[in-house]
Amino acid sequence: MRRILWLTLCLGPLIASAQNNADTLLAFIQANYTKIERRIPMRDGVKLFTAIYIPHDTTEDHAFMMMRTPYSCAPYGENSFPRRLGPSRFFPREKYIFVVQDVRGRYMSEGQFQEMTPAIDNKRNKKDVDESSDTYDTIDWLLKNIDHNSGKVGIYGISYPGFYASASLPGAHPAIKAVSPQAPVTDEFVGDDANHRGAFFLLDNFDFMNFFDHPRPEPWMKYPSMFDVKYDDAYDFFLKLGPVKNANDLYFKNQSKIWNEYLEHPTYDSYWRARNIRPHLKGITPAVLVVGGWFDAEDQFGALKTFEAANKQNPGADIHLLMGPWTHGAWARGEWSHYADYAFGANTSAYFQQLELDFFNFYLKGTGKPDLDKATVFVTGSNEWRKFTAWPPDESTPQTWYMGSSHTLSTDKPMIPSSYDTYVSDPAHPVPYINGVKSGRDNNYMGADQRFAALRPDVLTYTSDVLSSDMTLTGEIDVDLYASITGTDADFIVKVIDVLPLEPQGAAAPSTEEKALGGYEQLVRAEVMRGKFRKSWEHPEPFDPGSPTRVSFALNSIAHTFKAGHRLMVQVQSSWFPLVDLNPQTFVDIPQAKPGDFKTATIKLYHDTKHPSSITVRKLP
């Protein structure tokens, strides 16, 4: 009750101000735009429902700003207007022609929906359609049927709409001049949404598919949930659920096509390969701005890897990366100056939204020029925007930190012949992904204090000496573990942590906030690796029980300054529940695992001369 009162007193004025701003913008849109709805025909005859907002001003021609979405182009009806048009609140006053389209098979559009529609590079006839061709056909229709257009198109989208932005790039219509895939879903087996490094993200997908994937007998304006379920304690709920196959028996009842597809393809087979857009990002001609967040739990991998693939496969192309201290899509909010217990010192979303506006205005209207380099990133820890001519930065150099006896972390390679630590991973008592009782996913987990985990016997902790100077790390973190297990499979979760000093540093009197964060183990980056995929995503292999085995993988990029007086920490564990489904720790098809397949495993992590477990970071000079 106290928290509700606090929220009312403290946030009430902010909420009221935001509501007033939204009302003002809605009134502006209604007064300055005409809305029309059209069913635009594709080359195979399927018609896609499209809302088009046309400026009243006919004294000049206007460029198109388009978003294609599986989440509805509502509000429906030519007299109903949204409270915002375009990527941010700044865009309606720029007098673009705004286009929002329900993608094939979703909401009011005809056709059959496919999860992450596979790209077809060589189309042989009109029946060979994908998201590139649907985008192309839509633009072709718009250019011919909407008066006072300038012949230029910009495309944007966050998350799934970000995928559709990426998918517009192969074989792009010549009118497309600027594209911004933001947190784009990219590879759902290796790093986005469905799976991370082959491990199924249970909590997110269970909740998401319930509202997203209800069977659609015909075009409709709203998707119902498939089942009603409420739980106050997600950890307890999913532990009692048991093996992941029980979710279908008890809740989905085989209604969710995508849920079934996920579980029917437990390796990186043709299903997942066809849905990886990265190999198709070739021959790119529009300017591209890829956007992502350092605390994006859904598609951080997608932003980084979309940029990497597009930039590598299109040398010299006008392609940029922008990464900020955001959760999923937080750059589109009106204010973003803190997250979890990180404080950024400024409204980072406002900074981005100006760059975004400049980007589209430059390529679509020829006004201004965006202040962008190849990579523009926010460095957490030091709270500064930095620009680089490459990502990861060319000036960064690798540095290896070795885990050692007595739970040390050092740049000195271990020189002893035999050394290891042991922990017991019990599927009946998995390590929670965050401290406390949570009814759903706590979005703060990617920056949360990890002291709760360090106290558990099934989590290993390795800590450096106090840093004598600031250390800024950028780019991916390579993990190299040597482990033996008593079972035949195991997950390995590795966390990189910034340990704040017990007493605030510096001459100035510490603030109350600084005092409260004394000794805080602040998560910077974490990732899971399903052990059986250590050699191949396509061909999993069991572990040889008791035999030291190398497990190598990469954590997503970081840009973080570990300040002088802080320490670098690494934690290693084998469950991250219920964020990630339970590994039975026996070599089985996990989506079909039975209760008897789940076994306790004793895991040894080695750190000796022959088995130097380590992380390799990239340090800026």
CSV table of C-alpha atoms in Angstrom, one decimal, residues 353-530:
chain,number,residue,atom,x,y,z
A,353,GLN,CA,15.4,10.5,-30.8
A,354,GLN,CA,17.1,13.6,-32.2
A,355,LEU,CA,19.7,11.4,-34.0
A,356,GLU,CA,16.9,9.2,-35.4
A,357,LEU,CA,15.0,12.3,-36.6
A,358,ASP,CA,18.1,13.7,-38.2
A,359,PHE,CA,18.8,10.3,-39.9
A,360,PHE,CA,15.5,10.0,-41.6
A,361,ASN,CA,15.2,13.7,-42.5
A,362,PHE,CA,18.7,13.7,-44.1
A,363,TYR,CA,18.0,10.7,-46.4
A,364,LEU,CA,14.3,11.4,-47.1
A,365,LYS,CA,14.2,15.2,-47.1
A,366,GLY,CA,17.8,16.3,-47.6
A,367,THR,CA,17.8,18.4,-44.5
A,368,GLY,CA,20.6,18.4,-41.8
A,369,LYS,CA,23.0,15.6,-41.2
A,370,PRO,CA,23.0,13.0,-38.4
A,371,ASP,CA,25.9,13.1,-36.0
A,372,LEU,CA,26.8,9.4,-36.5
A,373,ASP,CA,29.9,7.4,-37.0
A,374,LYS,CA,30.1,3.7,-37.9
A,375,ALA,CA,29.2,2.9,-34.3
A,376,THR,CA,27.8,5.3,-31.7
A,377,VAL,CA,27.5,3.7,-28.3
A,378,PHE,CA,26.7,4.7,-24.7
A,379,VAL,CA,29.4,3.5,-22.3
A,380,THR,CA,27.8,2.5,-19.0
A,381,GLY,CA,29.9,3.0,-15.9
A,382,SER,CA,31.4,6.2,-17.2
A,383,ASN,CA,28.0,7.4,-18.7
A,384,GLU,CA,29.3,8.8,-21.9
A,385,TRP,CA,28.4,8.6,-25.6
A,386,ARG,CA,31.3,7.6,-27.8
A,387,LYS,CA,31.8,7.2,-31.5
A,388,PHE,CA,33.9,4.6,-33.2
A,389,THR,CA,34.9,4.0,-36.8
A,390,ALA,CA,34.4,0.3,-36.3
A,391,TRP,CA,32.6,-2.1,-34.0
A,392,PRO,CA,34.2,-3.6,-32.0
A,393,PRO,CA,36.6,-0.6,-31.9
A,394,ASP,CA,39.9,-1.2,-33.9
A,395,GLU,CA,41.8,0.4,-31.0
A,396,SER,CA,40.6,-2.2,-28.5
A,397,THR,CA,43.1,-5.0,-27.5
A,398,PRO,CA,42.3,-8.5,-26.1
A,399,GLN,CA,43.0,-9.2,-22.5
A,400,THR,CA,42.5,-12.6,-20.8
A,401,TRP,CA,41.3,-13.0,-17.2
A,402,TYR,CA,41.9,-16.4,-15.7
A,403,MET,CA,39.8,-18.0,-13.0
A,404,GLY,CA,42.0,-19.4,-10.3
A,405,SER,CA,42.2,-21.2,-7.0
A,406,SER,CA,40.8,-19.3,-4.0
A,407,HIS,CA,38.2,-17.8,-6.3
A,408,THR,CA,40.6,-15.3,-7.8
A,409,LEU,CA,40.3,-13.6,-11.2
A,410,SER,CA,43.7,-12.5,-12.6
A,411,THR,CA,45.5,-11.8,-15.9
A,412,ASP,CA,48.1,-14.3,-14.8
A,413,LYS,CA,47.7,-17.7,-16.4
A,414,PRO,CA,47.5,-20.5,-13.7
A,415,MET,CA,50.7,-22.4,-13.3
A,416,ILE,CA,49.6,-25.3,-11.0
A,417,PRO,CA,49.2,-28.8,-12.4
A,418,SER,CA,45.7,-29.5,-10.9
A,419,SER,CA,43.1,-27.2,-9.6
A,420,TYR,CA,39.3,-27.0,-9.7
A,421,ASP,CA,36.2,-26.0,-7.9
A,422,THR,CA,33.0,-28.1,-7.5
A,423,TYR,CA,29.3,-27.4,-7.3
A,424,VAL,CA,26.2,-29.5,-7.5
A,425,SER,CA,23.5,-28.5,-10.0
A,426,ASP,CA,20.1,-29.8,-8.9
A,427,PRO,CA,17.1,-29.4,-11.3
A,428,ALA,CA,14.8,-29.5,-8.3
A,429,HIS,CA,16.5,-26.4,-6.8
A,430,PRO,CA,17.7,-24.3,-9.8
A,431,VAL,CA,19.4,-20.9,-9.4
A,432,PRO,CA,16.8,-18.1,-9.9
A,433,TYR,CA,17.6,-15.5,-12.6
A,434,ILE,CA,16.8,-12.7,-10.1
A,435,ASN,CA,16.4,-12.3,-6.3
A,436,GLY,CA,12.9,-12.3,-4.8
A,437,VAL,CA,9.4,-13.5,-5.6
A,438,LYS,CA,8.4,-12.3,-9.1
A,439,SER,CA,5.0,-12.8,-10.8
A,440,GLY,CA,6.5,-12.3,-14.3
A,441,ARG,CA,9.9,-11.5,-15.8
A,442,ASP,CA,11.5,-8.7,-13.9
A,443,ASN,CA,13.0,-6.5,-16.6
A,444,ASN,CA,15.7,-5.3,-14.2
A,445,TYR,CA,17.5,-8.7,-14.1
A,446,MET,CA,20.1,-7.7,-16.7
A,447,GLY,CA,21.5,-5.0,-14.3
A,448,ALA,CA,20.5,-6.5,-11.0
A,449,ASP,CA,22.7,-7.1,-7.9
A,450,GLN,CA,24.2,-10.6,-8.0
A,451,ARG,CA,25.0,-11.0,-4.3
A,452,PHE,CA,22.1,-13.3,-3.8
A,453,ALA,CA,23.6,-15.7,-6.3
A,454,ALA,CA,27.1,-15.5,-4.8
A,455,LEU,CA,25.8,-16.8,-1.6
A,456,ARG,CA,24.5,-20.1,-3.2
A,457,PRO,CA,26.7,-23.2,-3.1
A,458,ASP,CA,25.8,-23.9,-6.8
A,459,VAL,CA,27.3,-20.7,-8.1
A,460,LEU,CA,31.0,-20.2,-8.4
A,461,THR,CA,32.4,-16.7,-8.0
A,462,TYR,CA,35.8,-15.4,-9.1
A,463,THR,CA,36.9,-11.8,-8.3
A,464,SER,CA,39.8,-9.6,-9.3
A,465,ASP,CA,41.9,-7.4,-7.1
A,466,VAL,CA,40.7,-3.8,-6.8
A,467,LEU,CA,41.3,-2.0,-10.0
A,468,SER,CA,43.9,0.8,-9.8
A,469,SER,CA,42.6,2.7,-12.8
A,470,ASP,CA,39.5,2.8,-15.0
A,471,MET,CA,39.1,-0.1,-17.4
A,472,THR,CA,36.8,0.3,-20.4
A,473,LEU,CA,35.7,-2.9,-22.1
A,474,THR,CA,34.0,-3.0,-25.5
A,475,GLY,CA,32.9,-5.8,-27.9
A,476,GLU,CA,32.1,-9.4,-27.2
A,477,ILE,CA,33.4,-11.3,-24.3
A,478,ASP,CA,34.9,-14.8,-25.2
A,479,VAL,CA,34.3,-17.5,-22.6
A,480,ASP,CA,36.6,-20.5,-22.4
A,481,LEU,CA,35.6,-23.0,-19.7
A,482,TYR,CA,37.0,-26.4,-18.9
A,483,ALA,CA,34.5,-28.5,-17.0
A,484,SER,CA,33.6,-32.1,-16.2
A,485,ILE,CA,30.2,-33.3,-15.2
A,486,THR,CA,28.8,-36.5,-13.7
A,487,GLY,CA,26.0,-36.4,-16.3
A,488,THR,CA,25.9,-36.1,-20.0
A,489,ASP,CA,24.7,-32.6,-20.5
A,490,ALA,CA,24.7,-29.3,-18.6
A,491,ASP,CA,24.0,-25.6,-19.1
A,492,PHE,CA,26.7,-23.0,-18.3
A,493,ILE,CA,25.6,-19.5,-17.4
A,494,VAL,CA,28.5,-17.0,-17.2
A,495,LYS,CA,28.0,-13.5,-15.7
A,496,VAL,CA,30.4,-10.6,-15.9
A,497,ILE,CA,29.9,-8.3,-12.9
A,498,ASP,CA,31.1,-4.8,-11.8
A,499,VAL,CA,31.7,-5.0,-8.0
A,500,LEU,CA,31.3,-1.6,-6.4
A,501,PRO,CA,33.5,-0.7,-3.5
A,502,LEU,CA,32.1,-1.1,0.0
A,503,GLU,CA,32.9,2.5,0.7
A,504,PRO,CA,32.3,5.2,-1.9
A,505,GLN,CA,35.5,6.5,-3.5
A,506,GLY,CA,36.6,10.1,-3.7
A,507,ALA,CA,36.8,13.2,-1.5
A,508,ALA,CA,33.2,14.3,-1.9
A,509,ALA,CA,30.7,13.2,0.7
A,510,PRO,CA,28.9,10.1,-0.5
A,511,SER,CA,25.3,10.4,-1.4
A,512,THR,CA,22.6,8.2,0.2
A,513,GLU,CA,22.4,6.3,-3.1
A,514,GLU,CA,26.2,5.7,-3.2
A,515,LYS,CA,26.1,4.4,0.4
A,516,ALA,CA,23.3,2.0,-0.5
A,517,LEU,CA,25.2,0.6,-3.4
A,518,GLY,CA,28.3,-0.2,-1.3
A,519,GLY,CA,29.5,-3.7,-2.3
A,520,TYR,CA,26.9,-4.0,-5.0
A,521,GLU,CA,27.6,-6.7,-7.6
A,522,GLN,CA,26.1,-5.1,-10.6
A,523,LEU,CA,25.5,-7.3,-13.6
A,524,VAL,CA,27.0,-6.1,-16.8
A,525,ARG,CA,26.5,-9.0,-19.1
A,526,ALA,CA,25.4,-12.7,-18.8
A,527,GLU,CA,24.6,-15.4,-21.2
A,528,VAL,CA,23.7,-19.1,-21.2
A,529,MET,CA,25.3,-21.9,-23.3
A,530,ARG,CA,23.6,-25.3,-23.6
